PDB file of C-alpha atoms in Angstrom:
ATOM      1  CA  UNK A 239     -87.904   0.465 -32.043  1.00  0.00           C
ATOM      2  CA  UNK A 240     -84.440   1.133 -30.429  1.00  0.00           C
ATOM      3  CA  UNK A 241     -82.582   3.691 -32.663  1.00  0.00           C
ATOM      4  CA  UNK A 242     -79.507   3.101 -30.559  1.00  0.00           C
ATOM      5  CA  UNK A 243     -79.416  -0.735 -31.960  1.00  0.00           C
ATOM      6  CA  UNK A 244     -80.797   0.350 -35.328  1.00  0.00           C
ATOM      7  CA  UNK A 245     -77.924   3.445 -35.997  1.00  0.00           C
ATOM      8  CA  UNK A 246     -75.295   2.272 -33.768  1.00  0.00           C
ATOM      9  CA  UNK A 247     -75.360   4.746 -31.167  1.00  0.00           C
ATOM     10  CA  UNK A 248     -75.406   2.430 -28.199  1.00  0.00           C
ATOM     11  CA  UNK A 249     -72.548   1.812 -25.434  1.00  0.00           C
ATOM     12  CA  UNK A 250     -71.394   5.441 -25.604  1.00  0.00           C
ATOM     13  CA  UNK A 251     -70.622   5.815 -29.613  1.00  0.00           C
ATOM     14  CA  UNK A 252     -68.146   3.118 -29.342  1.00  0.00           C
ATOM     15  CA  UNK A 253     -66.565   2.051 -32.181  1.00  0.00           C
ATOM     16  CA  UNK A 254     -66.593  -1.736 -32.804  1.00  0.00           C
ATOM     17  CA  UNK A 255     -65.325  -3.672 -35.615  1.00  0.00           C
ATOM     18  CA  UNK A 256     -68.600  -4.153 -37.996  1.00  0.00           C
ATOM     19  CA  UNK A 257     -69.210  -7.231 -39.301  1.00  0.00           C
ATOM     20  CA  UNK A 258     -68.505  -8.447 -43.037  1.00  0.00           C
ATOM     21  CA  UNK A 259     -70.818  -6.766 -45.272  1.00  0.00           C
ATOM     22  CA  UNK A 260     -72.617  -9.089 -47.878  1.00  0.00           C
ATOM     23  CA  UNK A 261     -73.517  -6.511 -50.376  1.00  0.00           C
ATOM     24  CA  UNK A 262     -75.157  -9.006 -52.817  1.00  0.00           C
ATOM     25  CA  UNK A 263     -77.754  -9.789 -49.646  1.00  0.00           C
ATOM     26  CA  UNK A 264     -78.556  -6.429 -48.923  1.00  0.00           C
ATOM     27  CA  UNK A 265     -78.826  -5.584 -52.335  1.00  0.00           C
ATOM     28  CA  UNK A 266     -81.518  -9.011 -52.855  1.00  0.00           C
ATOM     29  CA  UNK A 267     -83.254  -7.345 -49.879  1.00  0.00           C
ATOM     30  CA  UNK A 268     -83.707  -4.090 -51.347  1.00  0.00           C
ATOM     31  CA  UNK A 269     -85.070  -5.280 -54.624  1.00  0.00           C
ATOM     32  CA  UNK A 270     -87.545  -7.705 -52.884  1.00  0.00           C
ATOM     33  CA  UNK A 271     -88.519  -4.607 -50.856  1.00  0.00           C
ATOM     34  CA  UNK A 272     -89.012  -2.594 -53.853  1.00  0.00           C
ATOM     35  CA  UNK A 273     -90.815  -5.080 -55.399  1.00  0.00           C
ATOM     36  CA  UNK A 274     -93.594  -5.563 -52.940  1.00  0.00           C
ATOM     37  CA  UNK A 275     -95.492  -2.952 -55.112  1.00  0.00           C
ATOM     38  CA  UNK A 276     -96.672  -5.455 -57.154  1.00  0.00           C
ATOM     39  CA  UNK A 277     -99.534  -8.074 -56.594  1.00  0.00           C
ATOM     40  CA  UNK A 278    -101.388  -8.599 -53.701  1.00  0.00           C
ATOM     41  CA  UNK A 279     -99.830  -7.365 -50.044  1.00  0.00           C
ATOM     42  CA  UNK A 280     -98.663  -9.679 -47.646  1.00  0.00           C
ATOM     43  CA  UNK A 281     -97.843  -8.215 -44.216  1.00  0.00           C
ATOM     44  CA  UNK A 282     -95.937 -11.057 -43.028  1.00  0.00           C
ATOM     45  CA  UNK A 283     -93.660 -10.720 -45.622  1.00  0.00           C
ATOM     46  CA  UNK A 284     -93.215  -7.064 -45.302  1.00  0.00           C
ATOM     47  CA  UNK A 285     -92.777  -7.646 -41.361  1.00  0.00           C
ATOM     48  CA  UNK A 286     -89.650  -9.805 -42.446  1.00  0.00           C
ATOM     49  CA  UNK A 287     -88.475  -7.407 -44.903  1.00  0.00           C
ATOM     50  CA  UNK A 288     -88.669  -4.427 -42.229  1.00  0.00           C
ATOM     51  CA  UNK A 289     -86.344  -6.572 -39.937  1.00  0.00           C
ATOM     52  CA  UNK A 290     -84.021  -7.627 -42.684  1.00  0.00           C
ATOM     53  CA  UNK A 291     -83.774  -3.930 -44.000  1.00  0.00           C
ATOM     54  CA  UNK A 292     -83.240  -2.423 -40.402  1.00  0.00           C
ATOM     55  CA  UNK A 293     -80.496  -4.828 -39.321  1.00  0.00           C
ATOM     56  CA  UNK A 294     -78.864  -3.623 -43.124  1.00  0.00           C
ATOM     57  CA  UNK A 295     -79.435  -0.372 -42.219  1.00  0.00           C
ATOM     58  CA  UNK A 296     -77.493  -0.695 -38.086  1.00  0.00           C
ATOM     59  CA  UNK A 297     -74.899  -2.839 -40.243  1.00  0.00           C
ATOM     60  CA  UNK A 298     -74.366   0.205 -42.948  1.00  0.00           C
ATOM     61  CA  UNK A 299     -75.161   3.150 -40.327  1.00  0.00           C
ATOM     62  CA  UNK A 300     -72.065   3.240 -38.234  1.00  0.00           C
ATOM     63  CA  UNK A 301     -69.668   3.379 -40.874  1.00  0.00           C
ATOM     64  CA  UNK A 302     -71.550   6.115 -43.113  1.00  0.00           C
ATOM     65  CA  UNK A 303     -72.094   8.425 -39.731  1.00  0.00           C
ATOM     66  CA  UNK A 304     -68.464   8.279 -39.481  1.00  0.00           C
ATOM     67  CA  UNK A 305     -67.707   9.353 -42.560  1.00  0.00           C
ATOM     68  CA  UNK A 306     -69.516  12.135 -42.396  1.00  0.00           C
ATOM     69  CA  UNK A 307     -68.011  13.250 -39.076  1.00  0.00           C
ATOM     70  CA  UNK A 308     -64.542  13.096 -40.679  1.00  0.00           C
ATOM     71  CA  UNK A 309     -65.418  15.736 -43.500  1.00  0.00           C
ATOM     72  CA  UNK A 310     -65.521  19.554 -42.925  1.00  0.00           C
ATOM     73  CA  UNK A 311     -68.282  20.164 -40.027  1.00  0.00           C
ATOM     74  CA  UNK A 312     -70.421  23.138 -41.795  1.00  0.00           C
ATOM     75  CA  UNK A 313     -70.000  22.405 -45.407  1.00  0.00           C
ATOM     76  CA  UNK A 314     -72.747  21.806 -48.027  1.00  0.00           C
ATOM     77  CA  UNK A 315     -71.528  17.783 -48.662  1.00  0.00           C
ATOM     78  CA  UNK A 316     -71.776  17.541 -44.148  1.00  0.00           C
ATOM     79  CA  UNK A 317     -75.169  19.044 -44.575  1.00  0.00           C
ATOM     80  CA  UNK A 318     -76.234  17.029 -46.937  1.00  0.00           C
ATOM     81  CA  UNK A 319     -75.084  13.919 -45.811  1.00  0.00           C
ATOM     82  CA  UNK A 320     -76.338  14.866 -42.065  1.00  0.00           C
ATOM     83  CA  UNK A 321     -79.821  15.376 -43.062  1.00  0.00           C
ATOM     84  CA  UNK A 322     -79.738  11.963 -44.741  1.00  0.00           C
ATOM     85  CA  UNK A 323     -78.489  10.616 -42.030  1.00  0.00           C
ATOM     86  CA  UNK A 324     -80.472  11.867 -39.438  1.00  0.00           C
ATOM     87  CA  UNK A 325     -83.740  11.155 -41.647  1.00  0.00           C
ATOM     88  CA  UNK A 326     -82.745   7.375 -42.000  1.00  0.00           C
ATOM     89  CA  UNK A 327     -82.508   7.360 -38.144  1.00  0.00           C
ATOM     90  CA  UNK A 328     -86.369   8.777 -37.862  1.00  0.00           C
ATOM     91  CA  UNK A 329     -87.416   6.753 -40.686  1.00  0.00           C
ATOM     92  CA  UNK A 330     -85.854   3.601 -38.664  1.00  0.00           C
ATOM     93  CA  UNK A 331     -88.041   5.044 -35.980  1.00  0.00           C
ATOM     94  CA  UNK A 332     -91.522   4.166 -37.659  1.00  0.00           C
ATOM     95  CA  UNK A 333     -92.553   1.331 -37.181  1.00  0.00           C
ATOM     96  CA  UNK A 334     -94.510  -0.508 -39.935  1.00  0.00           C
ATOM     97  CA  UNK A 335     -97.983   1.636 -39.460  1.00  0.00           C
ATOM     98  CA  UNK A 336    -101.579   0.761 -38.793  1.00  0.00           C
ATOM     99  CA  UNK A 337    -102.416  -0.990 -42.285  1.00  0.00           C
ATOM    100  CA  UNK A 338    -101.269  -2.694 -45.859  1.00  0.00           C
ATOM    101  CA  UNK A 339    -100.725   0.612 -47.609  1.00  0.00           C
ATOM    102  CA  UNK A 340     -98.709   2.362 -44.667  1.00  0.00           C
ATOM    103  CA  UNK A 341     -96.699  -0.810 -44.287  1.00  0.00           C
ATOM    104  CA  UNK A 342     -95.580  -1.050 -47.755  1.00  0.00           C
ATOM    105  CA  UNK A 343     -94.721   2.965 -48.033  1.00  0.00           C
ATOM    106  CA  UNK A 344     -92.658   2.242 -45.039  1.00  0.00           C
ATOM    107  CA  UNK A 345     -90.458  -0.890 -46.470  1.00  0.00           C
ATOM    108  CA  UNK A 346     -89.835   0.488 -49.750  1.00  0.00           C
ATOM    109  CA  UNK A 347     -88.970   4.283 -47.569  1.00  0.00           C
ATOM    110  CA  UNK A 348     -86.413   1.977 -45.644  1.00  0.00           C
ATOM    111  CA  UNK A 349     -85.453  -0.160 -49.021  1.00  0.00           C
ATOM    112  CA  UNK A 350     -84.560   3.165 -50.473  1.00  0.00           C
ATOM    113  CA  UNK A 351     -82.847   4.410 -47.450  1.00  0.00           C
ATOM    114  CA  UNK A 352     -80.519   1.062 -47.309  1.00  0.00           C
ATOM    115  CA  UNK A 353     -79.600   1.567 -50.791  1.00  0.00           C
ATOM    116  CA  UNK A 354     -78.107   5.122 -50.132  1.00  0.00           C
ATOM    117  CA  UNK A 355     -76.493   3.473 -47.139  1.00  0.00           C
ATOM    118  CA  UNK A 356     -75.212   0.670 -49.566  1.00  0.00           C
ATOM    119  CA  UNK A 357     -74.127   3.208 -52.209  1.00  0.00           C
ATOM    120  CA  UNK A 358     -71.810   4.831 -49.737  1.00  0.00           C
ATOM    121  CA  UNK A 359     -70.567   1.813 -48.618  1.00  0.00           C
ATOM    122  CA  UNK A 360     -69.677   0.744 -52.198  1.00  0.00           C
ATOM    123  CA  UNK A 361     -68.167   4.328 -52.402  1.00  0.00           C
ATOM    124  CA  UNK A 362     -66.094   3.915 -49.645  1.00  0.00           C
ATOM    125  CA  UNK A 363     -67.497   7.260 -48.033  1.00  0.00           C
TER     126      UNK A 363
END
C-alpha cells in the first residue's frame, strides 16, 4: 500500500483543496466495518470495506496532520495527537493479512481509526 496516497504525503506535502467530506458515508462505512463481527466472514466484503475505509482515512488524514502541526510542537495534546497519527499511517500500512480472522481485526482497527479521524473532523481540530 502507498502511505503517501493513503495520508497525503505525496507531491512534496502540498496542500490541495480536499474534497467535500460526506460524513454520513464515512460514518455508514464505519458501522458496516464494525459490524462485520457478526455472522459468517466474507472476505470480499471486507476487501471493499478496507478500500472504502482507506480512501476515508487519505480524505480525513491531511486535514487532521495539519492540525496538529499548528498546535505547540512538544506539548502533551501534539504528543498525543502525533502518536495517533503516526499509528493510523502504519495501520494504513497493513494490508488485510493472510486469513478471515486477521482480515477482520484489520477493518474494524482501520474502522476505528477513521472514526477518530471523523471525530476531529466534526471537531474542527
Amino acid at each position: 500500500m502507498n502511505t503517501d496516497r493513503v495520508c497525503g504525503r505525496g507531491d512534496g506535502d502540498a496542500v490541495m483543496s480536499s474534497p467535500s467530506v460526506d460524513e454520513a458515508a464515512i460514518q455508514d462505512t464505519v458501522v458496516r466495518s464494525l459490524r462485520t463481527a457478526t455472522g459468517r466472514i466474507d472476505m470480499d466484503e471486507l476487501r471493499r470495506l478496507e478500500q472504502q475505509l482507506l480512501a476515508h482515512i487519505a480524505l480525513l488524514y491531511p486535514a487532521a496532520d495539519a492540525a496538529t502541526d499548528r498546535l505547540w510542537r512538544g506539548s502533551i495534546g501534539w504528543y498525543t495527537r502525533r502518536a495517533t497519527l503516526d499509528g493510523i499511517r502504519r495501520q494504513a500500512e497493513q494490508g488485510l493479512g493472510d486469513g478471515p480472522l486477521a482480515a477482520h481485526i484489520q477493518v474494524s482497527a482501520l474502522a476505528r481509526d477513521c472514526q477518530w479521524l471523523l471525530t476531529q473532523h466534526r471537531e474542527g481540530r
